[in-house]
Coordinates of C-alpha atoms (C1' of nucleotides) in Angstrom, one line a residue:
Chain X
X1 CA 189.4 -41.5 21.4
X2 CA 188.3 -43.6 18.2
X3 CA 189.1 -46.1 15.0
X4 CA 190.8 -44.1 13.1
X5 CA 191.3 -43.9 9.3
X6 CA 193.0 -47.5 9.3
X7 CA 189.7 -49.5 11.2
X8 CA 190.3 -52.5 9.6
X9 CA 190.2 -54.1 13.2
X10 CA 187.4 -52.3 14.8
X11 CA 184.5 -50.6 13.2
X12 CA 184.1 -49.8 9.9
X13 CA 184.2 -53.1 8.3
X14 CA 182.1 -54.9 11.2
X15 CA 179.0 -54.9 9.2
X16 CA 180.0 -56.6 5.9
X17 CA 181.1 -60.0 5.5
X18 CA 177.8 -62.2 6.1
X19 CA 179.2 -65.0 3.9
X20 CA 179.6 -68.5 5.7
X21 CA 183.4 -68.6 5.2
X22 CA 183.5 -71.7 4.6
X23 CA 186.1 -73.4 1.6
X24 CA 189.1 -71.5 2.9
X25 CA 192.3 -72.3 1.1
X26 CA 194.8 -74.5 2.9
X27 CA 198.5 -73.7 3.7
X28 CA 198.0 -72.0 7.0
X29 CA 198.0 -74.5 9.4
X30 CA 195.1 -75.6 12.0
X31 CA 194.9 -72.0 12.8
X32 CA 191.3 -70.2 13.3
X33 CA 190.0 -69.8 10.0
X34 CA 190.2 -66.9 8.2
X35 CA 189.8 -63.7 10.2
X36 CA 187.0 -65.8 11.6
X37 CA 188.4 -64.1 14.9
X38 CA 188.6 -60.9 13.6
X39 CA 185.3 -60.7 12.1
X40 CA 184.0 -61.4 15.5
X41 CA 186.0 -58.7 17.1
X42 CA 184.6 -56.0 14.7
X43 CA 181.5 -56.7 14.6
X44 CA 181.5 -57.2 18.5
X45 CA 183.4 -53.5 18.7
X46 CA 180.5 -52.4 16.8
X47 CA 177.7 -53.8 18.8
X48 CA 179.5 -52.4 21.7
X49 CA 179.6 -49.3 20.7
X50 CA 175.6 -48.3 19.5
X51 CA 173.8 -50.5 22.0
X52 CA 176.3 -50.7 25.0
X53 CA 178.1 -53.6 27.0
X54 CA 175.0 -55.0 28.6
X55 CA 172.6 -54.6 25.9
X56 CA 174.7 -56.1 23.1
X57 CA 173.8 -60.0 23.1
X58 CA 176.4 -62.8 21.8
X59 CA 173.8 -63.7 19.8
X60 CA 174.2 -59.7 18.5
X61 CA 177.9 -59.8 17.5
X62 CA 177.0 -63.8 16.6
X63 CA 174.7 -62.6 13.7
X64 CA 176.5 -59.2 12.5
X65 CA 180.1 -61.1 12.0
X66 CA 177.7 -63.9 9.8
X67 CA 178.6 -66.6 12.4
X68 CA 176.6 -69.3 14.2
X69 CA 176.0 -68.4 18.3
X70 CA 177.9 -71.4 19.2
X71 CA 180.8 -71.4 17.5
X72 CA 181.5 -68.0 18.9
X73 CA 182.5 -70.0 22.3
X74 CA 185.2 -71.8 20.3
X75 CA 187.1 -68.3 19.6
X76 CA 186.1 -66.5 23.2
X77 CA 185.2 -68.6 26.4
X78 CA 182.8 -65.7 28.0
X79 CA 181.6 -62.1 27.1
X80 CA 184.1 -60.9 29.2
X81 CA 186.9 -62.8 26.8
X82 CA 185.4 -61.0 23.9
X83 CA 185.4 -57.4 25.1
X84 CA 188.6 -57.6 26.1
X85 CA 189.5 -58.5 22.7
X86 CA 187.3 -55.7 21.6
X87 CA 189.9 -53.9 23.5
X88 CA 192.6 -54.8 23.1
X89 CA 191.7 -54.2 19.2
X90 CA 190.8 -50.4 19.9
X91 CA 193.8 -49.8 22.0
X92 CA 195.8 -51.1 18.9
X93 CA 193.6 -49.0 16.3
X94 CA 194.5 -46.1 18.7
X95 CA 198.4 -46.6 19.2
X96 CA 199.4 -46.9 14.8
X97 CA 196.7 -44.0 14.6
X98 CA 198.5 -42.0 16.6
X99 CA 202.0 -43.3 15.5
X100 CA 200.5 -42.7 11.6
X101 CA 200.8 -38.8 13.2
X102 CA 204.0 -39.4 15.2
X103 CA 205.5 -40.3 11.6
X104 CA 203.5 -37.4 9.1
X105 CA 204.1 -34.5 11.5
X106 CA 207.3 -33.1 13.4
X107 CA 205.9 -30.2 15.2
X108 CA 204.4 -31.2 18.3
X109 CA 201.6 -28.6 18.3
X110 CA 200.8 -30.1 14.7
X111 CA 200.9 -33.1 15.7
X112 CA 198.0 -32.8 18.2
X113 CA 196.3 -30.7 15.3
X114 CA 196.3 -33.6 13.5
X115 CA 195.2 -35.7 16.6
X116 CA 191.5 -33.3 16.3
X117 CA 191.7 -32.9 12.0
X118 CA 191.3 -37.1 12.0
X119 CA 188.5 -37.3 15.0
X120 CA 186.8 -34.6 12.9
X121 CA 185.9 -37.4 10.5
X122 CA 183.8 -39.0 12.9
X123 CA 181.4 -36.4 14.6
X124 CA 178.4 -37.6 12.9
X125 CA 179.2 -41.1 14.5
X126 CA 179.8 -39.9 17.9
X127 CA 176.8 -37.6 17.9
X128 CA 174.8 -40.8 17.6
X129 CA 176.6 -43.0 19.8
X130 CA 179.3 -41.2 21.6
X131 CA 182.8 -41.9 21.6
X132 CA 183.5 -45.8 21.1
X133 CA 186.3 -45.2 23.4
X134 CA 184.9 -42.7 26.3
X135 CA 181.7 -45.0 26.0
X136 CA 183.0 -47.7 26.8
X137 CA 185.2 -46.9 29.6
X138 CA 182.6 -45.4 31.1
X139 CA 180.1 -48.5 30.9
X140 CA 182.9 -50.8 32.0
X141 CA 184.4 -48.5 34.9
X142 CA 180.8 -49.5 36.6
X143 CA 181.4 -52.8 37.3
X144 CA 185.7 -52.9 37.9
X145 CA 184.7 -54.1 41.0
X146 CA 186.6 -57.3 41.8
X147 CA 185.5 -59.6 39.1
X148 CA 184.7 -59.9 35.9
X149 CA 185.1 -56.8 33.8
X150 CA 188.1 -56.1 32.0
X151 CA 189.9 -52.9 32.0
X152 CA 188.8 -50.0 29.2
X153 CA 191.1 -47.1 30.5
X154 CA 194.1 -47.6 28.2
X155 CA 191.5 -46.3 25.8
X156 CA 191.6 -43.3 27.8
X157 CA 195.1 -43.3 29.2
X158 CA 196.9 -44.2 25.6
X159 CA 195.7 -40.7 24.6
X160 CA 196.9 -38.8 27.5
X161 CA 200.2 -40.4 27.4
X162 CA 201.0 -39.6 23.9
X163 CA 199.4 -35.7 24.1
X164 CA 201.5 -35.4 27.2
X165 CA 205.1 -36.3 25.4
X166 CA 203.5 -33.6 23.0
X167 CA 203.1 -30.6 25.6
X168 CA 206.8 -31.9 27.1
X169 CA 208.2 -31.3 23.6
X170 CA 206.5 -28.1 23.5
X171 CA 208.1 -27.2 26.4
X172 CA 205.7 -27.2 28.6
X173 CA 206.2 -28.0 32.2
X174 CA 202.4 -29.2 32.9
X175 CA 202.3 -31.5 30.2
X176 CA 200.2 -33.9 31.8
X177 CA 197.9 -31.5 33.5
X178 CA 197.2 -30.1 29.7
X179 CA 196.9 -33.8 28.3
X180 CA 194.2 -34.6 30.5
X181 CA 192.6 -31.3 30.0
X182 CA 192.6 -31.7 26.2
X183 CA 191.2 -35.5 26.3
X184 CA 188.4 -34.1 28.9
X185 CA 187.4 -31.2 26.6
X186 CA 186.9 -34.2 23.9
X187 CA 185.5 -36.3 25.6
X188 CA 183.0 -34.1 27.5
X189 CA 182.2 -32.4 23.8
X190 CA 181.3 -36.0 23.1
X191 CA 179.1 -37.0 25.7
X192 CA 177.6 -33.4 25.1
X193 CA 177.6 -34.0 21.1
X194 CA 175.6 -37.1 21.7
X195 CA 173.2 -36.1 24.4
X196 CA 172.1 -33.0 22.5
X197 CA 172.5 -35.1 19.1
X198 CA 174.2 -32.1 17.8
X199 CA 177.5 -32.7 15.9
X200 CA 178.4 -29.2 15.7
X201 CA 179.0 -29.4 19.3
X202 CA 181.6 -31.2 18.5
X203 CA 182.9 -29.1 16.1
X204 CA 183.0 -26.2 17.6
X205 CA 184.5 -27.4 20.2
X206 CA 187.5 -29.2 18.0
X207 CA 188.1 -25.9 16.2
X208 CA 188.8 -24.0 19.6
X209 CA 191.5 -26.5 21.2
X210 CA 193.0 -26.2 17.6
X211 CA 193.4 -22.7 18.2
X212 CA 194.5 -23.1 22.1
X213 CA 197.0 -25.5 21.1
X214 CA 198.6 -22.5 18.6
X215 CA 197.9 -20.0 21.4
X216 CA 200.7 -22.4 23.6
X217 CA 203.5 -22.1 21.1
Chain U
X1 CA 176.2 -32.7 36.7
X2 CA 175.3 -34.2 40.1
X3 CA 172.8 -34.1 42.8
X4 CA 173.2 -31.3 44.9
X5 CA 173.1 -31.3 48.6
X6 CA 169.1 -30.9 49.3
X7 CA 168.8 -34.6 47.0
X8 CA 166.6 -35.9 49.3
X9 CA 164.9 -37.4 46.4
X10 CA 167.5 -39.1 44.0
X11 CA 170.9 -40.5 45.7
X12 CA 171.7 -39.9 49.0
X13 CA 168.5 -41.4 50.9
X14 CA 168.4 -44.3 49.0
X15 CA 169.8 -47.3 50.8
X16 CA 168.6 -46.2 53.7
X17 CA 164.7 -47.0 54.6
X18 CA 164.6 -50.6 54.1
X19 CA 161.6 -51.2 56.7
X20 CA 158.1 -52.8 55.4
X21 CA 156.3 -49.5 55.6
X22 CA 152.8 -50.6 57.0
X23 CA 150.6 -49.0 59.9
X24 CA 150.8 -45.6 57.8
X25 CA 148.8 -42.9 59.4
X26 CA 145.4 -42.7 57.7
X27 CA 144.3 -38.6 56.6
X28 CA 146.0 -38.7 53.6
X29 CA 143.5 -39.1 51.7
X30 CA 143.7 -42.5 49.0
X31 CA 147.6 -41.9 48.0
X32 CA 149.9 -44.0 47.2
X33 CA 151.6 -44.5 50.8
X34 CA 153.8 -42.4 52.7
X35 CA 156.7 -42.3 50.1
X36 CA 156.6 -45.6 48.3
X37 CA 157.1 -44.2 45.0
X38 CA 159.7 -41.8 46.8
X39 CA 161.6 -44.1 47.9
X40 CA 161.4 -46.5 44.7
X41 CA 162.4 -43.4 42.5
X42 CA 165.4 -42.6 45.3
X43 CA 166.3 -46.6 45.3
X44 CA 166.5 -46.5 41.5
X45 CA 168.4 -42.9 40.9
X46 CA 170.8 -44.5 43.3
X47 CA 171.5 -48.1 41.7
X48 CA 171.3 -46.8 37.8
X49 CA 173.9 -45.0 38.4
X50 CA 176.4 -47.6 40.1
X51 CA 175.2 -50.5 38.0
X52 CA 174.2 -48.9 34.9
X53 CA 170.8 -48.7 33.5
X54 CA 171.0 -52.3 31.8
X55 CA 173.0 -54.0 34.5
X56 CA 170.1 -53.0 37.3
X57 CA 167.1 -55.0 37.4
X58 CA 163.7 -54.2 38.7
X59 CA 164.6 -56.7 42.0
X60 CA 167.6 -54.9 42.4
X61 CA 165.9 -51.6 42.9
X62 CA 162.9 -53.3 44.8
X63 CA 165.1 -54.6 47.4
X64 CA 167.3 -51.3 47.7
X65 CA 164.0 -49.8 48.6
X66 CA 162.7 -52.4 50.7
X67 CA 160.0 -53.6 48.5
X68 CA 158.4 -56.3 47.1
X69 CA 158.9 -56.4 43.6
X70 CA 155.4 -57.4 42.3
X71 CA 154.4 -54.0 44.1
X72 CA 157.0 -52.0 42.2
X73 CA 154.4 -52.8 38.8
X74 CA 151.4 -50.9 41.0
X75 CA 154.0 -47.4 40.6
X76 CA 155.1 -48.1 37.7
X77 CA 154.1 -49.7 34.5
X78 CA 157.7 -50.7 33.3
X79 CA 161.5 -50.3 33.9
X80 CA 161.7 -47.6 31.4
X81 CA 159.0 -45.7 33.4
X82 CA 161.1 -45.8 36.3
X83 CA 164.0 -44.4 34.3
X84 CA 161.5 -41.7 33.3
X85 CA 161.2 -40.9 37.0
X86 CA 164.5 -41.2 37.9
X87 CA 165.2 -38.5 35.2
X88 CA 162.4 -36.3 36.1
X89 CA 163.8 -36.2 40.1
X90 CA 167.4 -35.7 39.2
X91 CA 166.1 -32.5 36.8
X92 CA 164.4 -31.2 40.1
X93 CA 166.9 -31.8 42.1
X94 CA 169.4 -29.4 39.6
X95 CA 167.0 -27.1 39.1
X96 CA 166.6 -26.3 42.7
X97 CA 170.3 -26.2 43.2
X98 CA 170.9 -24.7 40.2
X99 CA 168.0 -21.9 42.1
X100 CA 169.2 -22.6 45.2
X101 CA 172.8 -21.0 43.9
X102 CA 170.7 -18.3 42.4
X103 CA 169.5 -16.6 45.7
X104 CA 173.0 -17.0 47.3
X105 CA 175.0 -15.6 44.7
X106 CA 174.2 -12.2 43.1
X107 CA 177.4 -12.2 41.1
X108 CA 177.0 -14.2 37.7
X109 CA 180.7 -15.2 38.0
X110 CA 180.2 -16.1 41.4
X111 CA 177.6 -18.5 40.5
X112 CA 179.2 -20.2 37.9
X113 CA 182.3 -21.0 40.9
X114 CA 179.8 -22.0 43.5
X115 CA 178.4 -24.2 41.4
X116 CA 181.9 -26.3 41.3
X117 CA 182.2 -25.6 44.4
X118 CA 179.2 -27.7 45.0
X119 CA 180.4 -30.4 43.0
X120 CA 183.7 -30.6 44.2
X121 CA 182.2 -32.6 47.7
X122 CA 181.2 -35.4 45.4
X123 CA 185.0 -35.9 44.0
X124 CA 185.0 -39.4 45.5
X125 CA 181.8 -40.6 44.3
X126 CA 182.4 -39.4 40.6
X127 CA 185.7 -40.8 40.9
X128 CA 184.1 -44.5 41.7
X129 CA 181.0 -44.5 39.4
X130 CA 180.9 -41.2 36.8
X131 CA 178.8 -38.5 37.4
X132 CA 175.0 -39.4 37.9
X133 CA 173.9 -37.1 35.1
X134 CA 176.5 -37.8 32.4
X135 CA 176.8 -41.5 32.2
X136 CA 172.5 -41.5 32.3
X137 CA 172.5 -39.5 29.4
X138 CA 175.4 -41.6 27.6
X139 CA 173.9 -44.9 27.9
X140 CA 170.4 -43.7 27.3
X141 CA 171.6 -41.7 24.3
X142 CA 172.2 -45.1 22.6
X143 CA 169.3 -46.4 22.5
X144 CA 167.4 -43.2 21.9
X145 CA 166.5 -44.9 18.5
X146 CA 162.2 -44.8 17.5
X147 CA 160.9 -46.2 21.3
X148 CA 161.5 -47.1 24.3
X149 CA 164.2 -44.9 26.1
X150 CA 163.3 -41.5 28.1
X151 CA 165.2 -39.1 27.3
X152 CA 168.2 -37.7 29.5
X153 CA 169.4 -35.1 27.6
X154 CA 167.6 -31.8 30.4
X155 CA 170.0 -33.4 32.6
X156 CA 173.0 -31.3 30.7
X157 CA 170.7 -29.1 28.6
X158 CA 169.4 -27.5 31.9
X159 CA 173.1 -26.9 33.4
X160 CA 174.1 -25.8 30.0
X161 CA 171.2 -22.9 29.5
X162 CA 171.4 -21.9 33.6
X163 CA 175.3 -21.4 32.9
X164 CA 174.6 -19.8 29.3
X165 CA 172.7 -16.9 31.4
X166 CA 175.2 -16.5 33.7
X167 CA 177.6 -15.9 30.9
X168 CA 175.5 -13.7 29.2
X169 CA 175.1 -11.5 32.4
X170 CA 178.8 -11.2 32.7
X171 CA 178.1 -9.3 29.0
X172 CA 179.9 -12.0 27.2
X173 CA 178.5 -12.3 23.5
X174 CA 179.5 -16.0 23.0
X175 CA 177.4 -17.3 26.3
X176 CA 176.2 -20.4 24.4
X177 CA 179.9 -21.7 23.6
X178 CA 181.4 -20.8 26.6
X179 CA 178.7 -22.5 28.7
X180 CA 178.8 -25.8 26.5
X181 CA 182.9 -25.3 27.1
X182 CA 182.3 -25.5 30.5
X183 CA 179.6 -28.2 31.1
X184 CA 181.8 -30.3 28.2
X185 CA 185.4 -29.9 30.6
X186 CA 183.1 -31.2 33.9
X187 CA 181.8 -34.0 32.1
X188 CA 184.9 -35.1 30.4
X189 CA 187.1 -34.9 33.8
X190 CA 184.1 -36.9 35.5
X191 CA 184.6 -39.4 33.0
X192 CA 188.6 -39.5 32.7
X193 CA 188.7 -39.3 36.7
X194 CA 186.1 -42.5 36.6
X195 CA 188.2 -44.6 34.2
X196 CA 191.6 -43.5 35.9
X197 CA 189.7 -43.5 39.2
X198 CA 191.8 -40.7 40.1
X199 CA 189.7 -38.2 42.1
X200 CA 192.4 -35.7 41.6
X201 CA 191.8 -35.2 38.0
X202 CA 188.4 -33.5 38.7
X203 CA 190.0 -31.7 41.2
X204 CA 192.3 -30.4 39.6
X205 CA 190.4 -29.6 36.6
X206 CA 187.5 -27.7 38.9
X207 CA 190.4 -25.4 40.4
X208 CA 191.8 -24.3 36.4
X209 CA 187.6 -24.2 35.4
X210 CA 187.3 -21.8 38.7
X211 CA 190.5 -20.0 37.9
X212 CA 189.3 -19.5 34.4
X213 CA 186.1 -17.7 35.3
X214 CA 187.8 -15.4 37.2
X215 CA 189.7 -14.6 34.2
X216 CA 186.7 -13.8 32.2
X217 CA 185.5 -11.3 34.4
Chain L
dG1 C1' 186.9 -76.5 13.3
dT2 C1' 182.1 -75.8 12.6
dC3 C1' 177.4 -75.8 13.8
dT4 C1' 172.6 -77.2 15.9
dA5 C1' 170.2 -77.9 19.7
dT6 C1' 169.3 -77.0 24.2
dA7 C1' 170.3 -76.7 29.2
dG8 C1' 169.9 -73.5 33.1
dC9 C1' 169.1 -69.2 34.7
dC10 C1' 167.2 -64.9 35.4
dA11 C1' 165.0 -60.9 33.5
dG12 C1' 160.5 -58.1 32.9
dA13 C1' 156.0 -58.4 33.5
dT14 C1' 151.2 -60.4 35.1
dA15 C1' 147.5 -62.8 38.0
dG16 C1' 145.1 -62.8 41.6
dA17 C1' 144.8 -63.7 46.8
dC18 C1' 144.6 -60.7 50.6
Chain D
dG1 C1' 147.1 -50.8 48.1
dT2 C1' 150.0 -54.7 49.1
dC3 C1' 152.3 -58.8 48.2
dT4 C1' 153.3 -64.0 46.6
dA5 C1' 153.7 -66.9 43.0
dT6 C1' 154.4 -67.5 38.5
dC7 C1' 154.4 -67.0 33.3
dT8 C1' 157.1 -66.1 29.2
dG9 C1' 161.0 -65.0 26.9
dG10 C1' 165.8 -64.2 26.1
dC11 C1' 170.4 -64.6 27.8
dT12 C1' 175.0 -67.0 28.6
dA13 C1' 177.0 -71.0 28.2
dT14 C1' 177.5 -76.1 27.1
dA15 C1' 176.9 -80.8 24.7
dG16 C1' 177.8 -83.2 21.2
dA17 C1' 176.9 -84.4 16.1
dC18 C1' 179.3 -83.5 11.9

DNA sequence: GTCTATAGCCAGATAGAC
DNA sequence: GTCTATCTGGCTATAGAC
């Protein structure tokens, strides 16, 4: 899916905070600095998501998080360290987005409403880089072999899980079967959305599973 | 979408062929030997879409073709060149599916199923690296920016308009929408059965897709 | 903990013999 | 047309001063 409204962790706030860091006030121990970590993550979630895995340089996420190249290696040992960080970061964005809806709705049918009504807010995004989440699972599902790349599809299968209790709540005996068809229809409007660079796409294609979902009550 | 069967020139031929190619028989004329380029553009189609675009190099697709890779330079002037061609041969080789289902079929519903009919035999393969067509266009979508990239996008616009007529021969006034609906549900269940790497989730999702046309009729 | 400098490797691209 | 050898630059990762 995608950051949602509470990004602190992932996207939005990746490309602010140039500033050195340095003079941070004492008290907290020998830890890492200041969200010296986090900045990295962000701006490396970023990165990741408009130029791809392969074509987003240390040195990228280095400069965008306003942090020397080397001293990245004292938070993350390889690449491979830091996007599974990058992650691990989306899959939590995703889980208190969706338990942000869990808690706001009680219907289960507005409940996956909501789900669409908050990935609305990001269709201009998507149509320029494509889902942050489906993107990246994509890339990364490549290369799974043996070594080396970590593992994107929570991003995918957090989703599915949560819009399958959902459809069981609804009463629906093929809950899963209509969770994965949902998070398809999303993710192929995204891929479609960005290919065609056409946010309506997208749109469109929101507003109609909004209506399917009523059609199921 | 996918290669169809008659893909002589993008996936299936490509790690085959790895002889040196001399001793060509002359009467040709000056070309560019007997499928070089061919067999470069095959090679390429084939690793671009199991590595990724950034991932393969120019000596990865040289040896998969059995060349030397200073000679790849005398076919093409760069990598994205390649890409270029690699685009241009899979649009050929959906187009003459895409015909191919055409002449079978004089049914406009009956087109739309053969043509998931065809996909279905590649299940397996989309399950272990994404569908050829999508992931192109998502990671070249990225960097779509000012130069550099070809662009992908025919590779669903030209699925997308071929189902559109169909649609619109069945007398159905919102073609456009439903064909996008359709092309969108492929793409996303290509990309959730990737990152699951769960064959059966295409599978499943081509029967309810078939199933639905019916229901349009 | 932070940062500069650089090692070591490998990519895309070129030169030029054959 | 074909192929070997190589240039140049940028990448991941490390060494080691501060």
């Amino acid at each position: 899916m995608t950051n949602s409204d509470r990004t602190t962790s992932t996207e939005a706030s990746a490309a602010a905070a140039p500033g050195k860091e340095h003079g941070r006030e004492p008290g907290r121990g020998p830890g890492r600095g200041p969200g010296k970590r986090e900045r990295l993550v962000a701006a490396a979630a970023q990165m990741l998501h408009q130029q791809g895995v392969e074509a987003t340089t240390l040195a990228d996420i280095a400069k965008a998080a306003g942090i020397p190249l080397g001293n990245v290696y004292y938070y993350f040992k390889t690449k491979a360290d830091i996007i599974a960080a990058v992650i691990e970061a989306h899959a939590a964005a995703i889980g208190s987005m969706l338990g942000g809806i869990q808690a706001g709705q009680a219907d289960p049918a507005a409940r996956l409403k909501a789900l669409f009504a908050t990935l609305a807010g990001e269709n201009e995004m998507v149509a320029r880089y494509g889902c942050p989440h489906g993107t990246l699972c994509q890339e990364l599902a490549k290369h799974a072999d043996g070594a080396g790349a970590p593992d994107a599809s929570p991003l995918v299968r957090i989703p599915i899980d949560w819009a399958e209790r959902q459809f069981a709540a609804m009463g629906r005996a093929d809950a899963r079967d209509l969770a994965i068809q949902v998070i398809a229809a999303y993710q192929g409007a995204a891929l479609l959305t960005s290919a065609l660079r056409d946010p309506a796409v997208l749109e469109r294609e929101s507003r109609r599973m909004a209506a399917w979902i009523d059609s199921l009550r």
